[in-house]
Structure formats: C-alpha cells, structure tokens
Short mmCIF file of C-alpha atoms and ligand atoms in Angstrom, two decimals:
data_model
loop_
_atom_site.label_atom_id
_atom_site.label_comp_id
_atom_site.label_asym_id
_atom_site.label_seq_id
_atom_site.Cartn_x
_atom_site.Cartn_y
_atom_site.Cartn_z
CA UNK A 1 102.06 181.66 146.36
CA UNK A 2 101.49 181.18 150.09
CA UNK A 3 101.91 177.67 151.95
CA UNK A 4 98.23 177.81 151.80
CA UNK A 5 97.54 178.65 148.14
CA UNK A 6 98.01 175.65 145.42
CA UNK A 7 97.33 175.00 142.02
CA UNK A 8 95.22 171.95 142.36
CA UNK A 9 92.88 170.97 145.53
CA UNK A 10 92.69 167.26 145.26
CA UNK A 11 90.16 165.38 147.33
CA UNK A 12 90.80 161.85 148.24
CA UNK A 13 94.14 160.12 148.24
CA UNK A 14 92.82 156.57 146.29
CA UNK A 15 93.82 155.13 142.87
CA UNK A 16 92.08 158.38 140.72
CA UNK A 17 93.41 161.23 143.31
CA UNK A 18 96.88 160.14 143.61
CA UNK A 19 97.06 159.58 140.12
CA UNK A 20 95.98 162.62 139.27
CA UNK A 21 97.80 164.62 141.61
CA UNK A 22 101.24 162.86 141.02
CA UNK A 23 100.51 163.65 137.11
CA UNK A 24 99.70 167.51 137.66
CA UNK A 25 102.83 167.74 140.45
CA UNK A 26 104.94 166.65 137.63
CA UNK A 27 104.00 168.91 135.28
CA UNK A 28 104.91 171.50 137.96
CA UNK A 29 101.58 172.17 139.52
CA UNK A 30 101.66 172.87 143.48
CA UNK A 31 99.42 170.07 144.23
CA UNK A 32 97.59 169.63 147.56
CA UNK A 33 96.11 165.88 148.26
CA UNK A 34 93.78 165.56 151.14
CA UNK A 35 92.24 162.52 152.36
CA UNK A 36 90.30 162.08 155.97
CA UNK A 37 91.42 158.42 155.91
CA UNK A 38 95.07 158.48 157.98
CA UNK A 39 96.55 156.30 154.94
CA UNK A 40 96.26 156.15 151.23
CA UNK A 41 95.35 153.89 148.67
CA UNK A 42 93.26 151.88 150.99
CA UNK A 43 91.08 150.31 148.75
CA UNK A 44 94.05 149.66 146.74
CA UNK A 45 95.40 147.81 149.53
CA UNK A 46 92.53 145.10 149.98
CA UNK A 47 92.10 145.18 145.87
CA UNK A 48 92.41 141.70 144.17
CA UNK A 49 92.91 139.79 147.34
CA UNK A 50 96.22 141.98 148.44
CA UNK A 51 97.46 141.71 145.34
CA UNK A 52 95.40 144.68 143.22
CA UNK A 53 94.62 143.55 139.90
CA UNK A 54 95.70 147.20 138.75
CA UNK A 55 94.79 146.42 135.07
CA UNK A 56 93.37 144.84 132.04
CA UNK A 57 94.57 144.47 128.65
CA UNK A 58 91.39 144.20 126.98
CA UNK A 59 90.05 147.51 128.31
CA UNK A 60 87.61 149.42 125.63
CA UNK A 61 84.80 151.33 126.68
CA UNK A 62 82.30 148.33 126.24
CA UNK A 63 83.69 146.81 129.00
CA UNK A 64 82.22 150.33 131.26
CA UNK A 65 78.32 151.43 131.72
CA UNK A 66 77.78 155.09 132.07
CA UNK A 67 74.96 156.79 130.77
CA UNK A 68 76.91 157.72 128.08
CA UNK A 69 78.61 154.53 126.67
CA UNK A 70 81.33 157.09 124.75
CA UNK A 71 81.79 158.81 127.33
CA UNK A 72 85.05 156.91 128.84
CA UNK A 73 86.73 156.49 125.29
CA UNK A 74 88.94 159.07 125.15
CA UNK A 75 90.62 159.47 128.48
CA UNK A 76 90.81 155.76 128.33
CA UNK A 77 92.59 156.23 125.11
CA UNK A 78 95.49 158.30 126.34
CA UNK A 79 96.26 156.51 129.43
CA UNK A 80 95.82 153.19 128.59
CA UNK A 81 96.74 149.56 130.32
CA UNK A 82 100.23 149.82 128.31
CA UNK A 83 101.21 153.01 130.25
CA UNK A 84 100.22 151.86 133.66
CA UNK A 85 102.38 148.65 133.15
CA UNK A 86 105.16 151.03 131.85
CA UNK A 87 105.25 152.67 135.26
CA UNK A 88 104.69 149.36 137.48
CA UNK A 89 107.78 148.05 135.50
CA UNK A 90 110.10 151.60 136.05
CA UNK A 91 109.34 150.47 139.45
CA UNK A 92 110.58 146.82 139.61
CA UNK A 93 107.07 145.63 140.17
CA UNK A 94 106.73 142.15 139.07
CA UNK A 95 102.96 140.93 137.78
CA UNK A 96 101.52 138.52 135.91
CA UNK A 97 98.45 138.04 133.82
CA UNK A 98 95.56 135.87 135.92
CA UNK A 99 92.94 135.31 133.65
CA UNK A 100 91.10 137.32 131.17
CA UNK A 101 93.42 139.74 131.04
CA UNK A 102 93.82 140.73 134.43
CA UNK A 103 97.39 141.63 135.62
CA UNK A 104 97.86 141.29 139.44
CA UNK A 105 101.31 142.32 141.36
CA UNK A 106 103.02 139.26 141.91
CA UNK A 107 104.00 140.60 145.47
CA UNK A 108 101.74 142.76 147.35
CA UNK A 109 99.00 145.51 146.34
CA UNK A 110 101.11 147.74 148.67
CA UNK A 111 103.73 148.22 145.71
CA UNK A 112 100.93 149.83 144.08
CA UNK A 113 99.80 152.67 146.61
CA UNK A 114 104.07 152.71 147.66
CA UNK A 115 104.91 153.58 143.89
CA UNK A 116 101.80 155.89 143.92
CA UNK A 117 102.89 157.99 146.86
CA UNK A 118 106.38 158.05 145.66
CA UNK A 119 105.28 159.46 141.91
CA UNK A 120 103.12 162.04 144.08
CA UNK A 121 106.53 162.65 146.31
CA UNK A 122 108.33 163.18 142.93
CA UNK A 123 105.68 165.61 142.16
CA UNK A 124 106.29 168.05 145.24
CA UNK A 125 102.15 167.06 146.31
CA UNK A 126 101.58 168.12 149.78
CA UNK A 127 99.99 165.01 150.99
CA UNK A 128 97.31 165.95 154.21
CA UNK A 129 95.99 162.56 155.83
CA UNK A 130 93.30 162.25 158.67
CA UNK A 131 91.56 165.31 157.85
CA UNK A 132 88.02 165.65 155.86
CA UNK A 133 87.75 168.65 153.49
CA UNK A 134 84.68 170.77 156.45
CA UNK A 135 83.56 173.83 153.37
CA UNK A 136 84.42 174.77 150.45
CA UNK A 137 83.76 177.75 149.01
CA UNK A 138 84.07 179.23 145.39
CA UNK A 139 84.22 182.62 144.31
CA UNK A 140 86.35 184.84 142.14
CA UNK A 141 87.88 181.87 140.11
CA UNK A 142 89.46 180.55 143.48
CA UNK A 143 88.07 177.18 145.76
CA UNK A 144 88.67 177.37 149.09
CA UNK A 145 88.69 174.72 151.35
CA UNK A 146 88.88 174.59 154.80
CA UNK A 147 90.91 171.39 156.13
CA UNK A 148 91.92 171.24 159.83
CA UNK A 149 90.53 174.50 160.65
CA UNK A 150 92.88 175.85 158.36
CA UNK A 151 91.41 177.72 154.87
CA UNK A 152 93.86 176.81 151.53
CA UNK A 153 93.23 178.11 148.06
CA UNK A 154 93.22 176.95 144.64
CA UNK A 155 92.26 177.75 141.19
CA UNK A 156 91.24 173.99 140.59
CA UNK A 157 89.67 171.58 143.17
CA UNK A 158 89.34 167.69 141.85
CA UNK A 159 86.55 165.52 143.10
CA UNK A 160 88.26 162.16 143.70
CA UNK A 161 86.41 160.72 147.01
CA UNK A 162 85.13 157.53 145.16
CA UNK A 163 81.72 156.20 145.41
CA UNK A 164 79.74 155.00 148.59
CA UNK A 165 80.39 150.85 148.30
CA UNK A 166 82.34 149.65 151.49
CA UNK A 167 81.65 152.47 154.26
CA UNK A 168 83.98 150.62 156.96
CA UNK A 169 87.06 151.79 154.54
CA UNK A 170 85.91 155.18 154.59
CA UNK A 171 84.17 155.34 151.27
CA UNK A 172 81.39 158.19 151.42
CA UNK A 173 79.13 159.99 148.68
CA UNK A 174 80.78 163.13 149.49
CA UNK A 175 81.97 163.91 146.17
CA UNK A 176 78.03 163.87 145.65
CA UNK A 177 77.09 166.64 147.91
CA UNK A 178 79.87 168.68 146.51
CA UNK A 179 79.21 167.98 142.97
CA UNK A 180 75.66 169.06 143.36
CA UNK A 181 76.55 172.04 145.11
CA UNK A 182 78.25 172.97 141.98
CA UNK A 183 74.68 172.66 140.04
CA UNK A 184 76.14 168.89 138.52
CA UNK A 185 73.18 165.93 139.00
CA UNK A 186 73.84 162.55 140.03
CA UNK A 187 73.14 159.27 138.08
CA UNK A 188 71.31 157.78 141.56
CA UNK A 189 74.39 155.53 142.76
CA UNK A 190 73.72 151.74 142.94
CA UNK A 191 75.99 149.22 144.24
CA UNK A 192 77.67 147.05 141.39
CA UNK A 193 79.66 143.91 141.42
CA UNK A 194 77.84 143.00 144.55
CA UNK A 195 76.78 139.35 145.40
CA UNK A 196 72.70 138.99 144.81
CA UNK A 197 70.22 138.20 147.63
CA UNK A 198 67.86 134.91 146.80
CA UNK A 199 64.34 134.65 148.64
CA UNK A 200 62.47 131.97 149.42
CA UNK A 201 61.90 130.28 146.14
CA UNK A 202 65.11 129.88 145.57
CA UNK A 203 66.35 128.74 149.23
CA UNK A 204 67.55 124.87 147.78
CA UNK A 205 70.44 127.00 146.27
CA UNK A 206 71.02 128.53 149.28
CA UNK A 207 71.72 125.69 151.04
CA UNK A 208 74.81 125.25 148.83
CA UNK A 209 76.55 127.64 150.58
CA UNK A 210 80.63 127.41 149.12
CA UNK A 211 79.28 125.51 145.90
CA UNK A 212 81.08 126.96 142.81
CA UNK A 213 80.66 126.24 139.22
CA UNK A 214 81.69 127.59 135.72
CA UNK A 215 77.94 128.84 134.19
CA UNK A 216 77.25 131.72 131.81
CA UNK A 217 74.77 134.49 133.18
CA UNK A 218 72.68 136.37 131.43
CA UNK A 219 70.55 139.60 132.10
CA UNK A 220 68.35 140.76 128.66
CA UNK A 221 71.16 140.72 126.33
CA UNK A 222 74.52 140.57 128.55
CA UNK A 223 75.98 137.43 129.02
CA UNK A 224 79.02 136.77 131.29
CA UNK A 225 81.01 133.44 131.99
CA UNK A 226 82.62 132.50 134.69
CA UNK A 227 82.23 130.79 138.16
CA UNK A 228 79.54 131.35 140.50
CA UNK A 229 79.45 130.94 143.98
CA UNK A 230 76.38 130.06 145.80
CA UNK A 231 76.67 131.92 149.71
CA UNK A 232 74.66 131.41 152.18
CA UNK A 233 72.64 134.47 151.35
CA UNK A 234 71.94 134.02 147.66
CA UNK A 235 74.97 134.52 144.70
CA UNK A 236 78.15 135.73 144.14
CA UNK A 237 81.43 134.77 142.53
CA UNK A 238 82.87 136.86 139.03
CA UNK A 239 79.70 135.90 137.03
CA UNK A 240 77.22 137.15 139.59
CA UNK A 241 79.60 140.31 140.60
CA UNK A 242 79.37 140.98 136.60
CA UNK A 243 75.71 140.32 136.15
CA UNK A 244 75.07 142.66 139.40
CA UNK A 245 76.14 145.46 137.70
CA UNK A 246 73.45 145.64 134.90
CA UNK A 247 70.86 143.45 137.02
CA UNK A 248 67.61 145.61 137.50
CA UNK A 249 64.95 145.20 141.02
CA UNK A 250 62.75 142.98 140.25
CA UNK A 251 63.80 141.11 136.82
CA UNK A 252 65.25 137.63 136.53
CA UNK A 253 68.51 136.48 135.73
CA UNK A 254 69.04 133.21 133.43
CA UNK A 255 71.58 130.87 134.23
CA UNK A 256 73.36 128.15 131.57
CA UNK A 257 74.35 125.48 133.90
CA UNK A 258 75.95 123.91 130.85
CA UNK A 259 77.63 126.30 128.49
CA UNK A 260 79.59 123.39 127.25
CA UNK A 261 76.64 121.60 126.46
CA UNK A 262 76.18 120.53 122.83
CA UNK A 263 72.38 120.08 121.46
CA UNK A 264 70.69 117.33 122.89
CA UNK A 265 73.37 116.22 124.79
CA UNK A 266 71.53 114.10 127.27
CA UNK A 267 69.42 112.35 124.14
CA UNK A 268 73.27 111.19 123.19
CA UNK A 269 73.98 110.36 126.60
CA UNK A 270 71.17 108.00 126.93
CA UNK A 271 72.34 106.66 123.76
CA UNK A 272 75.80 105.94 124.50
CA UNK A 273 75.48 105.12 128.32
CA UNK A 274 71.46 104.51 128.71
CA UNK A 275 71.88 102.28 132.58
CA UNK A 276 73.48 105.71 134.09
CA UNK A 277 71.65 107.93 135.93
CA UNK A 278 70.60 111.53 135.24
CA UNK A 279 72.63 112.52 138.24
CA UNK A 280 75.51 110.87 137.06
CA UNK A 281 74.71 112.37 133.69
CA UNK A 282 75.26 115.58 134.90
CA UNK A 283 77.66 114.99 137.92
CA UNK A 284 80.15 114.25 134.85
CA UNK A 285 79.88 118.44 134.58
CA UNK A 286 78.54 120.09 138.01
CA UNK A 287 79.73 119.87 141.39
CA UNK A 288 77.99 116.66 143.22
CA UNK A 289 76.43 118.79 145.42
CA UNK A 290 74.82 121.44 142.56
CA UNK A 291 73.72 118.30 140.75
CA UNK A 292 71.55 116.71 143.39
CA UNK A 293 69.83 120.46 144.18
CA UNK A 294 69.39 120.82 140.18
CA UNK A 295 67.76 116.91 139.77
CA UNK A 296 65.79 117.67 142.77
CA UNK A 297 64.22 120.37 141.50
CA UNK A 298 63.66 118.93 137.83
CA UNK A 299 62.32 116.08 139.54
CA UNK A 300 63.49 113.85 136.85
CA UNK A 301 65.86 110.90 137.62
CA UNK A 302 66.82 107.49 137.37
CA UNK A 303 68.26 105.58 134.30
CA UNK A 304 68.77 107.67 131.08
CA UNK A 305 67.02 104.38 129.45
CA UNK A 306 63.76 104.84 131.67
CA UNK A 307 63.48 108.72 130.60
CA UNK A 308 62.15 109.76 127.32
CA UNK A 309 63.81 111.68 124.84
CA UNK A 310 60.70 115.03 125.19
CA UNK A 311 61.74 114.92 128.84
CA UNK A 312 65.90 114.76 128.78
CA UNK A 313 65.40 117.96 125.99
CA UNK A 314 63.27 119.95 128.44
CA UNK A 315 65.29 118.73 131.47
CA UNK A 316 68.55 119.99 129.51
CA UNK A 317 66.73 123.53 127.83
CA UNK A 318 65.75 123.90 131.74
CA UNK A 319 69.04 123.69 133.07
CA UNK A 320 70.53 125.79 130.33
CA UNK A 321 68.34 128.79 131.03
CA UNK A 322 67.43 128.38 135.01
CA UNK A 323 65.81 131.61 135.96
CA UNK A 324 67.03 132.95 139.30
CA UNK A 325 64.59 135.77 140.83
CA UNK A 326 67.22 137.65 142.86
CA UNK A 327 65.55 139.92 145.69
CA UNK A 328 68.18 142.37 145.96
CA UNK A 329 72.06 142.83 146.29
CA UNK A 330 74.28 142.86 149.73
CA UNK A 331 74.21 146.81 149.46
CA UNK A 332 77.19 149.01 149.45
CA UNK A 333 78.61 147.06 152.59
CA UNK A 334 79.98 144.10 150.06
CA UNK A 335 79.68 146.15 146.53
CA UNK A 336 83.04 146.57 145.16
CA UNK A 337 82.04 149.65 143.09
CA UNK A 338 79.20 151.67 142.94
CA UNK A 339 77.47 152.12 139.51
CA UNK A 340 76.27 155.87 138.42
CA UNK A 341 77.45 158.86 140.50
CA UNK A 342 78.19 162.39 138.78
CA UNK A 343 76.81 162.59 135.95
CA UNK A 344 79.03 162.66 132.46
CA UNK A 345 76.98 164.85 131.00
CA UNK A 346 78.44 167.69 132.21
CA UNK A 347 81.96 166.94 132.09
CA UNK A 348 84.62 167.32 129.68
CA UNK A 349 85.78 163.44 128.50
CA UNK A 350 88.83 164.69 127.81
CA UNK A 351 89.68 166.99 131.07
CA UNK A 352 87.42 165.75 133.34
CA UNK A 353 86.39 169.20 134.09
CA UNK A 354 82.81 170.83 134.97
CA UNK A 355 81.97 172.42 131.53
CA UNK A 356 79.88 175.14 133.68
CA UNK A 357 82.36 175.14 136.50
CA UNK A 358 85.73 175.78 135.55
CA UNK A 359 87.86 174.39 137.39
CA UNK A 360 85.81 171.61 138.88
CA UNK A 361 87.05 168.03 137.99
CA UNK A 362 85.61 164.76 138.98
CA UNK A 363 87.37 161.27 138.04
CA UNK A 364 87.65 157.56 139.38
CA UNK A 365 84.63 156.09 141.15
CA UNK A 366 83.00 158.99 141.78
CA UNK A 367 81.87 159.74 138.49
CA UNK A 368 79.29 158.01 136.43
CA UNK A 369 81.59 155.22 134.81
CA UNK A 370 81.72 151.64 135.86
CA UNK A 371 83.79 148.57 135.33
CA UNK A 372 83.42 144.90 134.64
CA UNK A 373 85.47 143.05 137.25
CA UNK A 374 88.89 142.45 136.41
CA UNK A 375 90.91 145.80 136.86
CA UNK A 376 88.85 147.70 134.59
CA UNK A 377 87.97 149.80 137.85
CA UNK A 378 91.33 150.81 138.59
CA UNK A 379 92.20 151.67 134.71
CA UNK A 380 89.12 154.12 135.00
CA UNK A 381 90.64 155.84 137.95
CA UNK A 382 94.45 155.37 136.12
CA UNK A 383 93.27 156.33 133.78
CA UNK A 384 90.62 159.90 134.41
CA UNK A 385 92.83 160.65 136.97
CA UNK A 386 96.28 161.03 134.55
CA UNK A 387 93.55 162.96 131.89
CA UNK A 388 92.24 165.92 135.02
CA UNK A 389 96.51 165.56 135.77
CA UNK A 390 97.26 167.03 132.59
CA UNK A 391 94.39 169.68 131.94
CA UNK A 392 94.83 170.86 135.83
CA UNK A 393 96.00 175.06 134.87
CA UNK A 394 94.08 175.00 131.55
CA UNK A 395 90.92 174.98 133.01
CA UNK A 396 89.81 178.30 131.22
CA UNK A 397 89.58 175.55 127.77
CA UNK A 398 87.05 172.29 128.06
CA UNK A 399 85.68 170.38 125.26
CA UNK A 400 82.03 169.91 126.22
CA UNK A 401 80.32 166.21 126.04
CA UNK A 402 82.61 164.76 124.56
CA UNK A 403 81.87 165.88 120.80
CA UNK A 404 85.25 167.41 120.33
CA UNK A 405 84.30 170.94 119.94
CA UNK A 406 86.47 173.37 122.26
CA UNK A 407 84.70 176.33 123.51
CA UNK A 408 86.39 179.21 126.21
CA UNK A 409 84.55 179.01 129.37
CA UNK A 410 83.77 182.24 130.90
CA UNK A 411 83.91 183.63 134.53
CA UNK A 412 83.15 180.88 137.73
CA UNK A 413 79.87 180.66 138.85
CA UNK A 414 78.75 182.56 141.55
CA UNK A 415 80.10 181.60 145.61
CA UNK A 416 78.75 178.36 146.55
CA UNK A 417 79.51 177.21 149.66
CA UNK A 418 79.24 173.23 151.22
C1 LIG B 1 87.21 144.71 148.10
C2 LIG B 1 87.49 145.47 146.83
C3 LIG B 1 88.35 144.93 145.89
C4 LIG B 1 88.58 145.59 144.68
N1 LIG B 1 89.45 145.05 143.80
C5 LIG B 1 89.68 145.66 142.61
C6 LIG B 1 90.64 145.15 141.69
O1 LIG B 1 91.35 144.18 141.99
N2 LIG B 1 90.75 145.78 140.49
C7 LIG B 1 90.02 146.90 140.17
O2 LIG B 1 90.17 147.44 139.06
N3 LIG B 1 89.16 147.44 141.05
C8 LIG B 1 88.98 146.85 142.25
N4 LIG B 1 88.11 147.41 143.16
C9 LIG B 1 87.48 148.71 142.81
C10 LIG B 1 88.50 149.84 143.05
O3 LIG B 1 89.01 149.72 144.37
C11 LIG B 1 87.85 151.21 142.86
O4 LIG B 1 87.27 151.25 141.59
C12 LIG B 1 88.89 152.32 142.99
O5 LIG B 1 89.51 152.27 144.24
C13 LIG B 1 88.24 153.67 142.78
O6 LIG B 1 89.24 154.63 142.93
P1 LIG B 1 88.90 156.12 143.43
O7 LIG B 1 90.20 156.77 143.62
O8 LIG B 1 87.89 156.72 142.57
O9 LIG B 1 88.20 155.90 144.83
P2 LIG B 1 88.81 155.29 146.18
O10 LIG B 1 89.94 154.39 145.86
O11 LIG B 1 87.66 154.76 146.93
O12 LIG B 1 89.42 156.55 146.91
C14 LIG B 1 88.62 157.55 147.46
C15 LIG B 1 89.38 158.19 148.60
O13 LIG B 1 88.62 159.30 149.06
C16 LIG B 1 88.64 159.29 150.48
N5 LIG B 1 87.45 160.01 150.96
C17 LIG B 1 86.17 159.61 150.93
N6 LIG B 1 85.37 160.56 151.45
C18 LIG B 1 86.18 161.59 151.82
C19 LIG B 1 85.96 162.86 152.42
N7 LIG B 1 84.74 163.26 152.76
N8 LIG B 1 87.03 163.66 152.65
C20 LIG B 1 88.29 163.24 152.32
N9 LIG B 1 88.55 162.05 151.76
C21 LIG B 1 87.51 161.25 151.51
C22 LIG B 1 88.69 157.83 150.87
O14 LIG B 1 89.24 157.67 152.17
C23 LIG B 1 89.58 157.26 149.78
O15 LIG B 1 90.94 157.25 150.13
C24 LIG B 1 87.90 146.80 144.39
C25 LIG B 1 87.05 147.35 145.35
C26 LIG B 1 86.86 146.71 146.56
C27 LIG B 1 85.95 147.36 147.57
#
C-alpha cells in the first residue's frame, strides 16, 4: 500500500463518519477521513445546547421514519444506546439522563467529538480537514478520489456527508449527487424537526412570541407531548420539532391544549367554583398570556355560572383539538435533520453497503432514516456508522433489503465518475 491507497475512503468527519472510521481503523483497516469543514464533529458541537444529547435509552426503530420502517432494526440492534454509554464512560465522560430518556454530557458536547477523534487516532485514520472530496471515480473494484489535487485509492468509499439542514455549518446534499451517480435514488429530502410557519389565520398565536406550554400534538395518528413554543413566525418547541417530521404541505395539525383535562372538566368547574371566570378557569392550566389568545378566540367568557353547560363542553372539545393550519416549515436553515435522503432500498441493513455497488456505504443523516428528537439522531449515526465499521473489507458479501438472505456480489459496476 502507498500513502495514497487505503482501505476505506470515508467522507465527512461528523457523528456517522468518525464512528465508522474509528470502528474499521480498529479492526486494522487503513482508514482515510476527509471532511471540507477545517474541524470535526461540528454539528456535534452545537448538539443539545453544547451539551450533545448523544443518546436515548428507549431507542427502537418506531421511534425512526424511513420508507422502510425495518429498515434501521438491525444495525440499531448491534450498536445500541448501552454500547455508546460504555465508551463515553471508558472515557470519564460524566452524563445524565434529561428527560425521556435523553442522556446529555454533563460537561461539554466537545468530550464527544474529543473522544471521537481520539478512538479514530487509536485507529491509525488519516484524518484530512478543509478539503472537499472534487471526483471520484470507480473502476476495477477501486474508488478514487481526488482531494487537494491529490488522487487516493480505495476498495471501499463511505458516504457520511449528512443531510442538507443547517447550510452555514457546512451541511450539503453531496452524499446525494454521489449516491445517484452510483445508480442509488433519493427519498426527496425534507427538513424535519423544524419549527412550522403560521399564516394569517393563525397570526393571534403569533403574537405570543416566547409563550410555552405542555400540549399533545397530533398529525393523523401520531401524537407527541411535550412543550410548545409559540415564535414569532409560527411554532416550535419538542412537540412541534416532533410533529414537523411527519407533518405533510397543506394538512392540519390538532393541538390538546389540555391533555390533563378530565371529561367535562369545565361542567365540574362551574359546579365547584361557578363566580370564576372562564379565563381563570383555564389560567389555573395555561400560561396567562395563551389563555387570553385561546378565550379570545372562543369568544366565550365571563362567570362559569352565566355559561351553559352545551357551551363549556364545546369550548373544552375546542380547545382539546385546536386545529393549526401550518403554511410551511423554517427550511433547512433551522431543521435539525433532514427526513428521506438515500434510499434504503438498496442498501444492506446490516453493512450499510450498496447491494449493486460493492463497496459503496452510506450511514448517518445521509441516508433515508430519521429520528424523533431526543438523541435518537445521533444513535442512528452511532449506530450505522459502527455497522459500515465492521463490514468495511467484506464488501464482496451484503445481505440485500434487509431480509437476511446473503448473496456474493459480483464485479463493480462500470467507471462512474462525479
Ligand atoms: C442544532 C442541532 C442540534 C442537534 N442536536 C442533536 C442532539 O442533541 N441529539 C441528536 O441525536 N441529534 C441532534 N442533532 C442531529 C444530529 O446533529 C445529526 O443527526 C448528526 O450530526 C448526523 O450525523 P452525520 O455524521 O450523518 O452528519 P453530520 O454530523 O452532519 O456530518 C457530516 C459531515 O460531512 C461534512 N461534509 C458535508 N459535505 C461535504 C463535502 N462535500 N465534502 C466533505 N465533507 C462534507 C460536514 O462538514 C460534516 O462534518 C442536532 C442537529 C442540529 C442541527
């Protein structure tokens, strides 16, 4: 082997590349990890407010969409929360569990990306920063991509750029262009756990920009809850972020404004306390302000006493399914993740390779597989990353879709070049 020949090409030095790379340099692979960022892990680095929620212990592959719901089971099965935390604890990282199962470093997300690029450094992975991967060619079994003006080699080249969602950090759809290169088809990428846009109609919510309040959200059948925010431009908070990810153009979204709310709870109100108001009523649950934009628009208030029992029951089935009308989403500029990508239908779920393509790999964001908030994200990249890790050199075996069968890939395709 030259200095320019490897065993694994990995593009993109984030949570699924360095992963990945750090798995397949300690198995002995000659690893090269290129990134045209001039630091790693950056997303890492603003995850979970600083502190990268790196994990959840209820991960299961409900808690992912992808075209194919199955798809994520087994890689998540074999690198699971419980092996993650093993390594954050060999390294003295101190966490804690938030809420819902989310672990966040107790320090600083930078323990994350520092332990990553030391496991990498264990590894032997050549590590190139500041450059972009210009053409890669295949041919002959071999990729080769040019970085720096300089042409290096490898029998395996792992698609690991992420997804498109926050440009300013570098994020591109590269892996995209190379992907379809390679004859692979994209799920067309959407941003996901974005805030929602609200129009018009809906502009007395807007004005309670910083509002937040527990609710439960619901879009056709999925139901999330947690807070919401109202912004200035519309929704946002864990519940909306959640929703966002399923929510479709042009469909509603119902909101409970009291999940805690027993049947007829404002008939027993008026019963037990008929001289208070409605807005006192309900001030007893919602933020002040939330409460005078909800009465205002139910344009129903005074004494419990005064209001009959018909109207408190429609008032309260209202307010526990409030349709919201959302015009659009804040784009990739404010989505944490972006939902679809390369398609799983092609892949191996247990190597992450290119069943047509040997060699070919594509984990983390990139791929069609996306997270509920909450460090599901990163387990995905953990996760496919340490299952392409462990296949990288083997690439001449994939099981296909996912159905378990093994089958021995033949010759590369034909020279493509990008
Ligand atoms: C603000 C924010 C907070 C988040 N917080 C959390 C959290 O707390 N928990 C969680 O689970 N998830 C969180 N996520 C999601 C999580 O960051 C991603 O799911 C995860 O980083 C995806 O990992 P990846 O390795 O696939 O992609 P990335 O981490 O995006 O890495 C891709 C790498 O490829 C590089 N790259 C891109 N294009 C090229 C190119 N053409 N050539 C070379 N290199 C290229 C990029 O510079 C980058 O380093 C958050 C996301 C954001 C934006």
């Amino acid at each position: 082997m030259t200095g320019d020949t490897f065993d694994a090409i990995v593009l993109g030095a984030g949570a699924a590349g360095m992963m990945c790379a750090a798995t397949a340099g300690a198995r002995g692979k000659r690893v090269l990890l290129v990134d045209h960022a001039d630091a790693p892990g950056k997303k890492i680095l603003i995850s979970g407010g600083g502190r990268c929620n790196f994990t959840n212990i209820h991960t299961a592959a409900d808690r992912y969409l992808s075209t194919n719901p199955h798809f994520a089971k087994s890689a998540l099965g074999r690198h699971t929360p419980q092996d993650f935390i093993a390594l954050v604890e060999r390294y003295g990282i101190a966490w804690h569990e938030k809420t819902l199962g989310q672990l966040f470093c107790d320090g600083s997300a930078r323990q994350i990306v520092d332990m990553l690029v030391e496991e990498c450094r264990n590894g032997g992975v050549t590590i190139l920063l500041g450059h972009p991967a210009s053409v890669i060619d295949h041919g002959d079994g071999q990729f080769r991509v040019t970085v720096n003006g300089r042409e290096r080699t490898a029998p395996a080249l792992v698609l690991a750029t992420g997804g498109p969602s926050i440009p300013k950090l570098g994020a591109t759809g590269f892996a995209y262009e190379v992907a379809r290169r390679f004859g692979l088809t994209i799920v067309h990428p959407r941003p996901a756990l974005v805030p929602l846009t609200l129009g018009p109609d809906d502009a007395l919510f807007r004005s309670l920009s910083g509002v937040s309040a527990e609710i439960e959200v619901g879009w056709n059948k999925t139901r999330f809850r947690e807070a919401a925010l109202f912004t200035h431009r519309g929704l946002s908070g864990p519940a909306m972020l959640q929703i966002s990810s399923y929510w479709q153009h042009r469909t509603p979204i119902s909101v409970n404004f009291l999940p805690d709310g027993e049947p007829d709870w404002l008939v027993k109100q008026k019963q037990e306390q008929p001289r208070i108001s409605l807005r006192r009523a309900l001030a007893a649950m919602l933020p002040a302000r939330l409460t005078d934009a909800l009465v205002e628009r139910l344009a129903l208030d005074g004494e419990l006493a005064n209001l009959p029992d018909k109207a408190l029951r429609t008032a309260q089935s209202r307010l526990a399914n409030w349709t919201f009308a959302p015009t659009g989403t804040e784009g990739f500029a404010k989505a944490e993740v972006t939902a679809g990508g390369i398609s799983v239908a092609a892949l191996s779920s247990r190597t992450m390779m290119a069943a047509r393509v040997p060699g070919l790999y594509a984990i983390g964001e990139a791929v069609d597989v996306t997270g509920w908030l909450g460090g599901y994200n990163f387990q995905w990249a953990w996760a496919s990353g340490w299952a392409a890790g462990q296949a990288i050199g083997g690439q001449r075996l994939a099981t296909v879709g996912g159905d378990g069968g093994i089958r021995t890939l033949g010759r590369s395709n034909p020279p493509t070049a990008v």
